[in-house]
mmCIF file of C-alpha atoms in Angstrom:
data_model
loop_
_atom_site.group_PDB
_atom_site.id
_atom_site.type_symbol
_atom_site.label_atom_id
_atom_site.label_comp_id
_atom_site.label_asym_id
_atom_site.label_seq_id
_atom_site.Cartn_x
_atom_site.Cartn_y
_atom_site.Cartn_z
ATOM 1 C CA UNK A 1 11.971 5.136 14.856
ATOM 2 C CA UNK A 2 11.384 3.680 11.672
ATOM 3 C CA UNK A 3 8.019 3.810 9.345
ATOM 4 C CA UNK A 4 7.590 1.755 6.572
ATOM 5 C CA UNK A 5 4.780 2.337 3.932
ATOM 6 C CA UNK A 6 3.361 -0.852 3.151
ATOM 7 C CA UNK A 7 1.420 0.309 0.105
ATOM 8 C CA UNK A 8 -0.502 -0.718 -3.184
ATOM 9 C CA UNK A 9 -3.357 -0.444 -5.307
ATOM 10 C CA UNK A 10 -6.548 -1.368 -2.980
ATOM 11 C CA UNK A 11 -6.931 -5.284 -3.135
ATOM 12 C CA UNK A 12 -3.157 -5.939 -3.952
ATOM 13 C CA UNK A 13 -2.894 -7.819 -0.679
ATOM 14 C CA UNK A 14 -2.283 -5.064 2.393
ATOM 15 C CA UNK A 15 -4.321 -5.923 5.198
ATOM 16 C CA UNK A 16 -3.550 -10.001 4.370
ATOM 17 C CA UNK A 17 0.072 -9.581 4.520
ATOM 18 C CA UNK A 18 -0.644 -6.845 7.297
ATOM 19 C CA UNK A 19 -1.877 -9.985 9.040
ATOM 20 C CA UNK A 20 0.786 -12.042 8.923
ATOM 21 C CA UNK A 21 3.376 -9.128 9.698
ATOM 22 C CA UNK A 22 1.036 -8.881 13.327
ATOM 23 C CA UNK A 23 1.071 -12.048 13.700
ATOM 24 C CA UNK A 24 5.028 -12.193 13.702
ATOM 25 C CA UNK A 25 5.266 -9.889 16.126
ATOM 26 C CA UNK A 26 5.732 -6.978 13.649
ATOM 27 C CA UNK A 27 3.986 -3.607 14.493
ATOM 28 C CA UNK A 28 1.507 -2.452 11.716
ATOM 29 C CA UNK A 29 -0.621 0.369 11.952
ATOM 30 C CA UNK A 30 -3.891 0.181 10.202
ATOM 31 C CA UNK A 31 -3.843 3.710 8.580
ATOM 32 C CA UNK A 32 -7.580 3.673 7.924
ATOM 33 C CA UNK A 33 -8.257 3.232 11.856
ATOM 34 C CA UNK A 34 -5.292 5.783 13.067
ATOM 35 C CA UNK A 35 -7.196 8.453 10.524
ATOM 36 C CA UNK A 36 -10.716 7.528 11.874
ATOM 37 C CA UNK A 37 -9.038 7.690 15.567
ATOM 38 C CA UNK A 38 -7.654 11.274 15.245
ATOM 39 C CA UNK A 39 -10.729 12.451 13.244
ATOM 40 C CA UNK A 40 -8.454 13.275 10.242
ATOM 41 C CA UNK A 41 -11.020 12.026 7.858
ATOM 42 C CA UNK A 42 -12.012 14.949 5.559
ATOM 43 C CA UNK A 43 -14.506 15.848 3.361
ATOM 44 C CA UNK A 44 -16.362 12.432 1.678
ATOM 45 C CA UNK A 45 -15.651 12.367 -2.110
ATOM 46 C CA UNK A 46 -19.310 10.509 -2.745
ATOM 47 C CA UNK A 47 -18.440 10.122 -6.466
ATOM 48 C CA UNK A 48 -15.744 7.574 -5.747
ATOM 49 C CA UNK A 49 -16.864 6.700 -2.286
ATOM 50 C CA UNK A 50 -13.552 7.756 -0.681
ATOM 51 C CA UNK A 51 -12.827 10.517 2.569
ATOM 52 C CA UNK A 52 -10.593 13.343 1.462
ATOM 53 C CA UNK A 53 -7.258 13.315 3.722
ATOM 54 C CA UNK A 54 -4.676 16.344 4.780
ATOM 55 C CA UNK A 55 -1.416 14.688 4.298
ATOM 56 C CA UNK A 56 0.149 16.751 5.972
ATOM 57 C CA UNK A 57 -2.076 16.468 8.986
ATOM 58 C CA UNK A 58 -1.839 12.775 9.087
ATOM 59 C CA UNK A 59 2.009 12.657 8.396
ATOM 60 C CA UNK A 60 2.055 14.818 11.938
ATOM 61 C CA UNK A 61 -0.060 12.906 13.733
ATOM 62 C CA UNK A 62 2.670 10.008 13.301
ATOM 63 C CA UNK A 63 4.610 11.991 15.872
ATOM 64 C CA UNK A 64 3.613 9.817 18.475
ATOM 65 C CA UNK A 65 5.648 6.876 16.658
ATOM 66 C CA UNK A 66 8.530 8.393 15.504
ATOM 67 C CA UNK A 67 9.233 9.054 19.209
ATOM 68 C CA UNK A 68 9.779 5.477 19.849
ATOM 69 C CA UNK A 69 12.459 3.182 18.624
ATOM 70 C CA UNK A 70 10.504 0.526 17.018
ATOM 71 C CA UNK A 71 9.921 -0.423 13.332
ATOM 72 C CA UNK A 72 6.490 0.690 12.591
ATOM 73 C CA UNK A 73 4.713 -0.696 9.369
ATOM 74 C CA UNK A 74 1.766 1.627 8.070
ATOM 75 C CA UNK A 75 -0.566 -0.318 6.103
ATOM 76 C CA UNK A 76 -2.243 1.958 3.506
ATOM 77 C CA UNK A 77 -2.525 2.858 -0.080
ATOM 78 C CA UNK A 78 -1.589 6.208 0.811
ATOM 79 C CA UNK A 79 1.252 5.817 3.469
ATOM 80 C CA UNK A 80 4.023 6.390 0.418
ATOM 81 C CA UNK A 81 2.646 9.672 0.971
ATOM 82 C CA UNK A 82 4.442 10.278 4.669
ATOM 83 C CA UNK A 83 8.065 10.647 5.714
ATOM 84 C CA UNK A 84 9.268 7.424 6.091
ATOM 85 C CA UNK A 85 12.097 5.263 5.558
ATOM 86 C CA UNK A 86 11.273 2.817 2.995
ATOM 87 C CA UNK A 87 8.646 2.185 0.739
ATOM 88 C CA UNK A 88 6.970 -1.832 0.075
ATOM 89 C CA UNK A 89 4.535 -1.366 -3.060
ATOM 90 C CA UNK A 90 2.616 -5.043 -3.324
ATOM 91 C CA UNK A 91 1.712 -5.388 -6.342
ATOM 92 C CA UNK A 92 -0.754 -7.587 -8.175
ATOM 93 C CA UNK A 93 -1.530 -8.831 -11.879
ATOM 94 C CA UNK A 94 -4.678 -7.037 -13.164
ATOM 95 C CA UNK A 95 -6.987 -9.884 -13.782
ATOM 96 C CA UNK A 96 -6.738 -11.585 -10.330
ATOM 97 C CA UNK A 97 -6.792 -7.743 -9.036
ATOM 98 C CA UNK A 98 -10.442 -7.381 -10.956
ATOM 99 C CA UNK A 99 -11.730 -10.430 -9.662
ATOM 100 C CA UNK A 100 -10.508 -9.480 -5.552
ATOM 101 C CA UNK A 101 -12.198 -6.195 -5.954
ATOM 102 C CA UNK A 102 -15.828 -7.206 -7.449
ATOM 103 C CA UNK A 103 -15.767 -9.605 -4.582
ATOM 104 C CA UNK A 104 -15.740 -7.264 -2.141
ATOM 105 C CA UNK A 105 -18.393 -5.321 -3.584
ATOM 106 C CA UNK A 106 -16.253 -2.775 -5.793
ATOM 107 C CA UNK A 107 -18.614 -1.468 -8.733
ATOM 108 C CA UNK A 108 -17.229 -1.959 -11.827
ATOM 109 C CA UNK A 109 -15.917 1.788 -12.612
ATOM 110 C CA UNK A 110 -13.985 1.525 -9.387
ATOM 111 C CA UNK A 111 -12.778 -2.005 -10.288
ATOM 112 C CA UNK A 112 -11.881 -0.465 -13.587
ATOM 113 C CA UNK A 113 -10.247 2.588 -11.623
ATOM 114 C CA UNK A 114 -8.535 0.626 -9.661
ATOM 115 C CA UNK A 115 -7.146 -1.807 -11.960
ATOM 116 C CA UNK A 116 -5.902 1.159 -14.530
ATOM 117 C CA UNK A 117 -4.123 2.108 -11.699
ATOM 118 C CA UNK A 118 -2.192 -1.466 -11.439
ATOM 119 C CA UNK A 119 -1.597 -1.203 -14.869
ATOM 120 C CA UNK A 120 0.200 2.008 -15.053
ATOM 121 C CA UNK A 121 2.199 1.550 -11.953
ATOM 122 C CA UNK A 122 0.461 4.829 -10.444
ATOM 123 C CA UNK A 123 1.563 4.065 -6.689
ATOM 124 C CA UNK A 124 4.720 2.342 -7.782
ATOM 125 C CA UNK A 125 5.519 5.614 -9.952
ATOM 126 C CA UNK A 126 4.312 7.884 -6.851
ATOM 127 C CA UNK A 127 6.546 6.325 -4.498
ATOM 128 C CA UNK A 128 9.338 6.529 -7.097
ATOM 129 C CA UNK A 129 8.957 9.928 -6.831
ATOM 130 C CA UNK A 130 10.336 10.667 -3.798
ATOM 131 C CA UNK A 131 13.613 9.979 -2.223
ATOM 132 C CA UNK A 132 12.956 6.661 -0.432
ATOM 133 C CA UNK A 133 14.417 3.443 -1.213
ATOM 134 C CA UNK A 134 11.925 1.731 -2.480
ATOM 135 C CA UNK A 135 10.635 -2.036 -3.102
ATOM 136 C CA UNK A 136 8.263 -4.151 -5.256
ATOM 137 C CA UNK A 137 6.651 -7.551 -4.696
ATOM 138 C CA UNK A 138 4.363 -9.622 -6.725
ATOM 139 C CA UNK A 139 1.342 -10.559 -4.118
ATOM 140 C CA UNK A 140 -0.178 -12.641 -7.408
ATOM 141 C CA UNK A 141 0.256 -15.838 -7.139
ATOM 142 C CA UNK A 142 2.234 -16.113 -3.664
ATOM 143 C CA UNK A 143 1.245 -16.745 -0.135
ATOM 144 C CA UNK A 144 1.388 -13.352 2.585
ATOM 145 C CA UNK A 145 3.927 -15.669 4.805
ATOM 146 C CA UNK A 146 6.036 -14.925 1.168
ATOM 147 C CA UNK A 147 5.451 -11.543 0.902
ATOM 148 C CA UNK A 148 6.406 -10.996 4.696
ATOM 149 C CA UNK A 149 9.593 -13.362 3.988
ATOM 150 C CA UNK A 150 10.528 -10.528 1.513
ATOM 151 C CA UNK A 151 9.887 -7.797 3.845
ATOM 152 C CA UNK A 152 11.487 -9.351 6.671
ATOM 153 C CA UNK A 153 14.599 -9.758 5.194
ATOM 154 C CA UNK A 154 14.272 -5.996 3.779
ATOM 155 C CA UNK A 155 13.905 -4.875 7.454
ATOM 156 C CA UNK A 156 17.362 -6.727 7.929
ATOM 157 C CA UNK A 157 19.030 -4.932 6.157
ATOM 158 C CA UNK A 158 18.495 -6.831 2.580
ATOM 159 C CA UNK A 159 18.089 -3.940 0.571
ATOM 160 C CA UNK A 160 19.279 -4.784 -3.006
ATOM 161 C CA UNK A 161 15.914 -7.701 -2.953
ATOM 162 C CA UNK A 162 12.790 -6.285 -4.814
ATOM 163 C CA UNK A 163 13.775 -3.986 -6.566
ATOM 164 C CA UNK A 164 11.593 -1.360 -8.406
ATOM 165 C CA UNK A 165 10.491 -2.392 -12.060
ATOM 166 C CA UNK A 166 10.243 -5.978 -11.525
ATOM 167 C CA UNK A 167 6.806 -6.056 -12.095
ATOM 168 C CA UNK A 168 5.056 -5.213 -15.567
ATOM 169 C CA UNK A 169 1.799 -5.256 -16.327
ATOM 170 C CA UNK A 170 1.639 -3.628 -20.007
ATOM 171 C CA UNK A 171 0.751 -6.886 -21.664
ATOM 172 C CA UNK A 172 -2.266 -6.212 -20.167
ATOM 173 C CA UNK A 173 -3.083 -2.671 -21.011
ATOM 174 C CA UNK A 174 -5.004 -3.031 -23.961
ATOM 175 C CA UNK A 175 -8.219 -5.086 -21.831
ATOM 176 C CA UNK A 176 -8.222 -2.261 -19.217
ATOM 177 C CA UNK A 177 -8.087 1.151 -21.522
#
């Protein structure tokens, strides 16, 4: 079987291009609902209004999908954290990130949080860290049927498309810090 982490910065554009991936047949798993599922939802981190996971719990309660032979898509800002084959880190310039997150509510420390993240590439850099091929698109300005274009044709076998470092934010460092 093969996982792909479909990850980002929260409000980069996951769950919409999650969507459209679902709706061409793909299979996603919403990470959030798996972890709720097998009650691997730890301790709540009230300061930043987030659940504490064990990676290493949730990368073996996979099992269950890497005994099958399909392409399975985890859909997560944390699913470049489990063994998997190849990473897709959507990315997403730090203005129109801002403006996604107060509009679901984010205050603005964790809209600033967030958006320092975009800026300094933390999940790109994380993912970079480990061994897997990874990939980068620009969920900006585009459409999710463009996004899942991208990863489509990475799933065929199109592996020299996206590649890491073809995003930079910088220019934008000095509003955010």
């Amino acid at each position: 079987m093969v996982i792909i982490a479909l990850t980002g910065t929260p409000g980069c554009g996951k769950t919409t291009v999650s969507s459209e991936l679902r709706r061409r047949g793909h299979c996603v798993l919403d990470v959030n609902e798996h972890l709720r599922d097998h009650d691997l939802l730890g301790e709540k981190d009230v300061a930043r209004n987030t659940f504490n996971v064990d990676m290493e719990l949730f990368n073996d309660s996979l099992q269950e999908y890497r005994d099958t032979d399909d392409v399975v898509i985890l859909d997560s800002h944390l699913s470049h954290e489990v063994d998997c084959s190849r990473i897709v880190v959507l990315r997403c310039r730090p203005s129109v990130l801002a403006e996604r997150l107060r509009s679901r509510g984010y205050s603005e420390e964790k809209v600033r949080e967030n958006v320092q993240a975009e800026v300094l590439d933390v999940i790109l850099c994380e993912s970079m860290d480990t061994d897997i091929p990874v990939h980068e698109i620009d969920c900006t300005a585009g459409t999710p049927a463009d996004a899942v274009d991208f990863i489509e044709r990475i799933l065929n076998g199109a592996y020299d498309i996206c590649p890491p470092g073809s995003v930079d934010w910088s220019g934008e460092m000095e509003e955010w810090f």
